[in-house]
Amino acid sequence: MLRSYGEDIGDKSSIHQMLLTNKGYRGLTHPMVEKETADGSKKYFPNFKYRYFTEDIPCGLIVTRGIAELAGVAMPNMDDVIMWCQEVMGKEFLVDGRVAGKDLDITRAPQHYGFTDLDTFMIVNHYV
């Protein structure tokens, strides 16, 4: 984040503060959809078909989670977020704690491309 946003971040003391004080994120909101509830009233709910879900989850969060899996790093909090996201999206990316769901083909996770170990992933992608 520091490399990408640098001086646009007001407070660099923690990742939380960087997210809150990043000028690049100022004004961003999540689109909502109006739905009628059982009692006939109307309420607003997040639009789970918006790009924050349809793009950022399979091409961002799942990629990060896939690399962590190759590195042998447990990501329990991220797993909780992914499980919730895939439920509201009607998708499956994470199964039994592994990046291996039926919708892996719409992701950019290393597992989608057949990678099973970090060393090969790093060499093939010219990171080392």
PDB file of N, CA and C in Angstrom, residues 18-73:
ATOM      1  N   MET A  18      -3.827   3.338   7.805  1.00  0.00           N
ATOM      2  CA  MET A  18      -3.525   3.592   6.391  1.00  0.00           C
ATOM      3  C   MET A  18      -4.780   3.455   5.538  1.00  0.00           C
ATOM      4  N   LEU A  19      -5.607   2.471   5.848  1.00  0.00           N
ATOM      5  CA  LEU A  19      -6.858   2.304   5.106  1.00  0.00           C
ATOM      6  C   LEU A  19      -7.810   3.474   5.365  1.00  0.00           C
ATOM      7  N   LEU A  20      -7.867   3.919   6.615  1.00  0.00           N
ATOM      8  CA  LEU A  20      -8.781   5.008   6.965  1.00  0.00           C
ATOM      9  C   LEU A  20      -8.341   6.369   6.424  1.00  0.00           C
ATOM     10  N   THR A  21      -7.040   6.580   6.302  1.00  0.00           N
ATOM     11  CA  THR A  21      -6.547   7.912   5.931  1.00  0.00           C
ATOM     12  C   THR A  21      -5.998   7.995   4.504  1.00  0.00           C
ATOM     13  N   ASN A  22      -6.251   6.977   3.703  1.00  0.00           N
ATOM     14  CA  ASN A  22      -5.765   6.943   2.326  1.00  0.00           C
ATOM     15  C   ASN A  22      -6.674   7.794   1.434  1.00  0.00           C
ATOM     16  N   LYS A  23      -6.123   8.839   0.840  1.00  0.00           N
ATOM     17  CA  LYS A  23      -6.906   9.715  -0.046  1.00  0.00           C
ATOM     18  C   LYS A  23      -7.497   8.948  -1.227  1.00  0.00           C
ATOM     19  N   GLY A  24      -6.823   7.888  -1.651  1.00  0.00           N
ATOM     20  CA  GLY A  24      -7.312   7.093  -2.775  1.00  0.00           C
ATOM     21  C   GLY A  24      -8.623   6.388  -2.477  1.00  0.00           C
ATOM     22  N   TYR A  25      -8.922   6.202  -1.202  1.00  0.00           N
ATOM     23  CA  TYR A  25     -10.156   5.517  -0.813  1.00  0.00           C
ATOM     24  C   TYR A  25     -11.250   6.492  -0.378  1.00  0.00           C
ATOM     25  N   ARG A  26     -10.931   7.752  -0.306  1.00  0.00           N
ATOM     26  CA  ARG A  26     -11.890   8.741   0.178  1.00  0.00           C
ATOM     27  C   ARG A  26     -13.146   8.754  -0.702  1.00  0.00           C
ATOM     28  N   GLY A  27     -14.272   8.711  -0.064  1.00  0.00           N
ATOM     29  CA  GLY A  27     -15.537   8.805  -0.778  1.00  0.00           C
ATOM     30  C   GLY A  27     -16.062   7.499  -1.336  1.00  0.00           C
ATOM     31  N   LEU A  28     -15.280   6.420  -1.221  1.00  0.00           N
ATOM     32  CA  LEU A  28     -15.760   5.144  -1.740  1.00  0.00           C
ATOM     33  C   LEU A  28     -16.874   4.606  -0.842  1.00  0.00           C
ATOM     34  N   THR A  29     -17.929   4.163  -1.464  1.00  0.00           N
ATOM     35  CA  THR A  29     -19.023   3.526  -0.740  1.00  0.00           C
ATOM     36  C   THR A  29     -19.376   2.241  -1.475  1.00  0.00           C
ATOM     37  N   HIS A  30     -20.084   1.389  -0.804  1.00  0.00           N
ATOM     38  CA  HIS A  30     -20.505   0.147  -1.446  1.00  0.00           C
ATOM     39  C   HIS A  30     -21.917   0.323  -1.974  1.00  0.00           C
ATOM     40  N   PRO A  31     -22.150   0.052  -3.241  1.00  0.00           N
ATOM     41  CA  PRO A  31     -23.487   0.184  -3.813  1.00  0.00           C
ATOM     42  C   PRO A  31     -24.504  -0.705  -3.086  1.00  0.00           C
ATOM     43  N   MET A  32     -25.698  -0.182  -2.980  1.00  0.00           N
ATOM     44  CA  MET A  32     -26.769  -0.882  -2.286  1.00  0.00           C
ATOM     45  C   MET A  32     -27.914  -1.171  -3.254  1.00  0.00           C
ATOM     46  N   VAL A  33     -28.735  -2.131  -2.887  1.00  0.00           N
ATOM     47  CA  VAL A  33     -29.954  -2.431  -3.644  1.00  0.00           C
ATOM     48  C   VAL A  33     -31.129  -2.374  -2.665  1.00  0.00           C
ATOM     49  N   GLU A  34     -32.231  -1.861  -3.157  1.00  0.00           N
ATOM     50  CA  GLU A  34     -33.426  -1.779  -2.326  1.00  0.00           C
ATOM     51  C   GLU A  34     -34.218  -3.080  -2.462  1.00  0.00           C
ATOM     52  N   LYS A  35     -34.624  -3.638  -1.321  1.00  0.00           N
ATOM     53  CA  LYS A  35     -35.395  -4.874  -1.337  1.00  0.00           C
ATOM     54  C   LYS A  35     -36.576  -4.739  -0.391  1.00  0.00           C
ATOM     55  N   GLU A  36     -37.641  -5.401  -0.769  1.00  0.00           N
ATOM     56  CA  GLU A  36     -38.824  -5.422   0.089  1.00  0.00           C
ATOM     57  C   GLU A  36     -38.662  -6.549   1.102  1.00  0.00           C
ATOM     58  N   THR A  37     -38.980  -6.245   2.358  1.00  0.00           N
ATOM     59  CA  THR A  37     -38.866  -7.241   3.417  1.00  0.00           C
ATOM     60  C   THR A  37     -40.198  -7.963   3.599  1.00  0.00           C
ATOM     61  N   ALA A  38     -40.216  -8.958   4.456  1.00  0.00           N
ATOM     62  CA  ALA A  38     -41.420  -9.771   4.681  1.00  0.00           C
ATOM     63  C   ALA A  38     -42.604  -8.930   5.146  1.00  0.00           C
ATOM     64  N   ASP A  39     -42.344  -7.861   5.889  1.00  0.00           N
ATOM     65  CA  ASP A  39     -43.446  -7.030   6.382  1.00  0.00           C
ATOM     66  C   ASP A  39     -43.876  -5.956   5.379  1.00  0.00           C
ATOM     67  N   GLY A  40     -43.293  -5.988   4.180  1.00  0.00           N
ATOM     68  CA  GLY A  40     -43.674  -5.043   3.131  1.00  0.00           C
ATOM     69  C   GLY A  40     -42.866  -3.754   3.116  1.00  0.00           C
ATOM     70  N   SER A  41     -42.041  -3.550   4.140  1.00  0.00           N
ATOM     71  CA  SER A  41     -41.204  -2.340   4.139  1.00  0.00           C
ATOM     72  C   SER A  41     -40.020  -2.553   3.201  1.00  0.00           C
ATOM     73  N   LYS A  42     -39.397  -1.457   2.843  1.00  0.00           N
ATOM     74  CA  LYS A  42     -38.236  -1.540   1.954  1.00  0.00           C
ATOM     75  C   LYS A  42     -36.982  -1.208   2.747  1.00  0.00           C
ATOM     76  N   LYS A  43     -35.939  -1.978   2.496  1.00  0.00           N
ATOM     77  CA  LYS A  43     -34.660  -1.763   3.152  1.00  0.00           C
ATOM     78  C   LYS A  43     -33.564  -1.853   2.107  1.00  0.00           C
ATOM     79  N   TYR A  44     -32.406  -1.310   2.455  1.00  0.00           N
ATOM     80  CA  TYR A  44     -31.256  -1.355   1.562  1.00  0.00           C
ATOM     81  C   TYR A  44     -30.264  -2.400   2.044  1.00  0.00           C
ATOM     82  N   PHE A  45     -29.731  -3.150   1.077  1.00  0.00           N
ATOM     83  CA  PHE A  45     -28.760  -4.199   1.344  1.00  0.00           C
ATOM     84  C   PHE A  45     -27.581  -4.031   0.391  1.00  0.00           C
ATOM     85  N   PRO A  46     -26.397  -4.513   0.779  1.00  0.00           N
ATOM     86  CA  PRO A  46     -25.252  -4.423  -0.137  1.00  0.00           C
ATOM     87  C   PRO A  46     -25.534  -5.159  -1.441  1.00  0.00           C
ATOM     88  N   ASN A  47     -25.045  -4.588  -2.523  1.00  0.00           N
ATOM     89  CA  ASN A  47     -25.171  -5.226  -3.832  1.00  0.00           C
ATOM     90  C   ASN A  47     -23.990  -6.178  -3.994  1.00  0.00           C
ATOM     91  N   PHE A  48     -24.252  -7.458  -3.775  1.00  0.00           N
ATOM     92  CA  PHE A  48     -23.186  -8.457  -3.825  1.00  0.00           C
ATOM     93  C   PHE A  48     -22.780  -8.815  -5.247  1.00  0.00           C
ATOM     94  N   LYS A  49     -23.416  -8.201  -6.236  1.00  0.00           N
ATOM     95  CA  LYS A  49     -23.026  -8.424  -7.631  1.00  0.00           C
ATOM     96  C   LYS A  49     -22.147  -7.287  -8.138  1.00  0.00           C
ATOM     97  N   TYR A  50     -21.803  -6.352  -7.261  1.00  0.00           N
ATOM     98  CA  TYR A  50     -20.945  -5.237  -7.647  1.00  0.00           C
ATOM     99  C   TYR A  50     -19.490  -5.701  -7.701  1.00  0.00           C
ATOM    100  N   ARG A  51     -18.660  -4.951  -8.382  1.00  0.00           N
ATOM    101  CA  ARG A  51     -17.275  -5.369  -8.625  1.00  0.00           C
ATOM    102  C   ARG A  51     -16.447  -5.574  -7.360  1.00  0.00           C
ATOM    103  N   TYR A  52     -16.832  -4.934  -6.257  1.00  0.00           N
ATOM    104  CA  TYR A  52     -16.087  -5.170  -5.015  1.00  0.00           C
ATOM    105  C   TYR A  52     -16.129  -6.647  -4.647  1.00  0.00           C
ATOM    106  N   PHE A  53     -17.159  -7.318  -5.058  1.00  0.00           N
ATOM    107  CA  PHE A  53     -17.256  -8.750  -4.822  1.00  0.00           C
ATOM    108  C   PHE A  53     -16.847  -9.531  -6.068  1.00  0.00           C
ATOM    109  N   THR A  54     -17.406  -9.198  -7.205  1.00  0.00           N
ATOM    110  CA  THR A  54     -17.189 -10.002  -8.414  1.00  0.00           C
ATOM    111  C   THR A  54     -15.762  -9.934  -8.939  1.00  0.00           C
ATOM    112  N   GLU A  55     -15.031  -8.873  -8.632  1.00  0.00           N
ATOM    113  CA  GLU A  55     -13.643  -8.750  -9.088  1.00  0.00           C
ATOM    114  C   GLU A  55     -12.646  -8.851  -7.939  1.00  0.00           C
ATOM    115  N   ASP A  56     -12.882  -8.093  -6.880  1.00  0.00           N
ATOM    116  CA  ASP A  56     -11.895  -8.010  -5.808  1.00  0.00           C
ATOM    117  C   ASP A  56     -11.724  -9.323  -5.036  1.00  0.00           C
ATOM    118  N   ILE A  57     -12.794 -10.092  -4.922  1.00  0.00           N
ATOM    119  CA  ILE A  57     -12.669 -11.367  -4.204  1.00  0.00           C
ATOM    120  C   ILE A  57     -11.891 -12.383  -5.056  1.00  0.00           C
ATOM    121  N   PRO A  58     -12.347 -12.736  -6.273  1.00  0.00           N
ATOM    122  CA  PRO A  58     -11.612 -13.765  -7.029  1.00  0.00           C
ATOM    123  C   PRO A  58     -10.247 -13.330  -7.555  1.00  0.00           C
ATOM    124  N   CYS A  59     -10.065 -12.044  -7.795  1.00  0.00           N
ATOM    125  CA  CYS A  59      -8.796 -11.590  -8.390  1.00  0.00           C
ATOM    126  C   CYS A  59      -7.897 -10.873  -7.395  1.00  0.00           C
ATOM    127  N   GLY A  60      -8.292 -10.836  -6.139  1.00  0.00           N
ATOM    128  CA  GLY A  60      -7.482 -10.195  -5.109  1.00  0.00           C
ATOM    129  C   GLY A  60      -7.352 -11.073  -3.879  1.00  0.00           C
ATOM    130  N   LEU A  61      -8.442 -11.166  -3.128  1.00  0.00           N
ATOM    131  CA  LEU A  61      -8.416 -11.899  -1.870  1.00  0.00           C
ATOM    132  C   LEU A  61      -8.078 -13.382  -2.064  1.00  0.00           C
ATOM    133  N   ILE A  62      -8.668 -14.012  -3.059  1.00  0.00           N
ATOM    134  CA  ILE A  62      -8.408 -15.437  -3.292  1.00  0.00           C
ATOM    135  C   ILE A  62      -6.973 -15.661  -3.770  1.00  0.00           C
ATOM    136  N   VAL A  63      -6.434 -14.722  -4.518  1.00  0.00           N
ATOM    137  CA  VAL A  63      -5.034 -14.821  -4.956  1.00  0.00           C
ATOM    138  C   VAL A  63      -4.110 -14.787  -3.735  1.00  0.00           C
ATOM    139  N   THR A  64      -4.351 -13.826  -2.855  1.00  0.00           N
ATOM    140  CA  THR A  64      -3.538 -13.711  -1.641  1.00  0.00           C
ATOM    141  C   THR A  64      -3.645 -14.974  -0.804  1.00  0.00           C
ATOM    142  N   ARG A  65      -4.865 -15.474  -0.667  1.00  0.00           N
ATOM    143  CA  ARG A  65      -5.091 -16.684   0.119  1.00  0.00           C
ATOM    144  C   ARG A  65      -4.401 -17.884  -0.541  1.00  0.00           C
ATOM    145  N   GLY A  66      -4.426 -17.944  -1.858  1.00  0.00           N
ATOM    146  CA  GLY A  66      -3.772 -19.031  -2.572  1.00  0.00           C
ATOM    147  C   GLY A  66      -2.269 -19.024  -2.386  1.00  0.00           C
ATOM    148  N   ILE A  67      -1.668 -17.847  -2.416  1.00  0.00           N
ATOM    149  CA  ILE A  67      -0.221 -17.745  -2.195  1.00  0.00           C
ATOM    150  C   ILE A  67       0.125 -18.135  -0.768  1.00  0.00           C
ATOM    151  N   ALA A  68      -0.690 -17.699   0.187  1.00  0.00           N
ATOM    152  CA  ALA A  68      -0.458 -18.076   1.586  1.00  0.00           C
ATOM    153  C   ALA A  68      -0.508 -19.595   1.744  1.00  0.00           C
ATOM    154  N   GLU A  69      -1.445 -20.227   1.052  1.00  0.00           N
ATOM    155  CA  GLU A  69      -1.546 -21.692   1.116  1.00  0.00           C
ATOM    156  C   GLU A  69      -0.273 -22.349   0.577  1.00  0.00           C
ATOM    157  N   LEU A  70       0.241 -21.845  -0.543  1.00  0.00           N
ATOM    158  CA  LEU A  70       1.489 -22.396  -1.090  1.00  0.00           C
ATOM    159  C   LEU A  70       2.642 -22.227  -0.112  1.00  0.00           C
ATOM    160  N   ALA A  71       2.614 -21.121   0.641  1.00  0.00           N
ATOM    161  CA  ALA A  71       3.686 -20.833   1.601  1.00  0.00           C
ATOM    162  C   ALA A  71       3.484 -21.551   2.931  1.00  0.00           C
ATOM    163  N   GLY A  72       2.341 -22.218   3.090  1.00  0.00           N
ATOM    164  CA  GLY A  72       2.080 -22.921   4.342  1.00  0.00           C
ATOM    165  C   GLY A  72       1.678 -22.013   5.476  1.00  0.00           C
ATOM    166  N   VAL A  73       1.137 -20.851   5.146  1.00  0.00           N
ATOM    167  CA  VAL A  73       0.737 -19.876   6.158  1.00  0.00           C
ATOM    168  C   VAL A  73      -0.770 -19.960   6.377  1.00  0.00           C
TER     169      VAL A  73
END
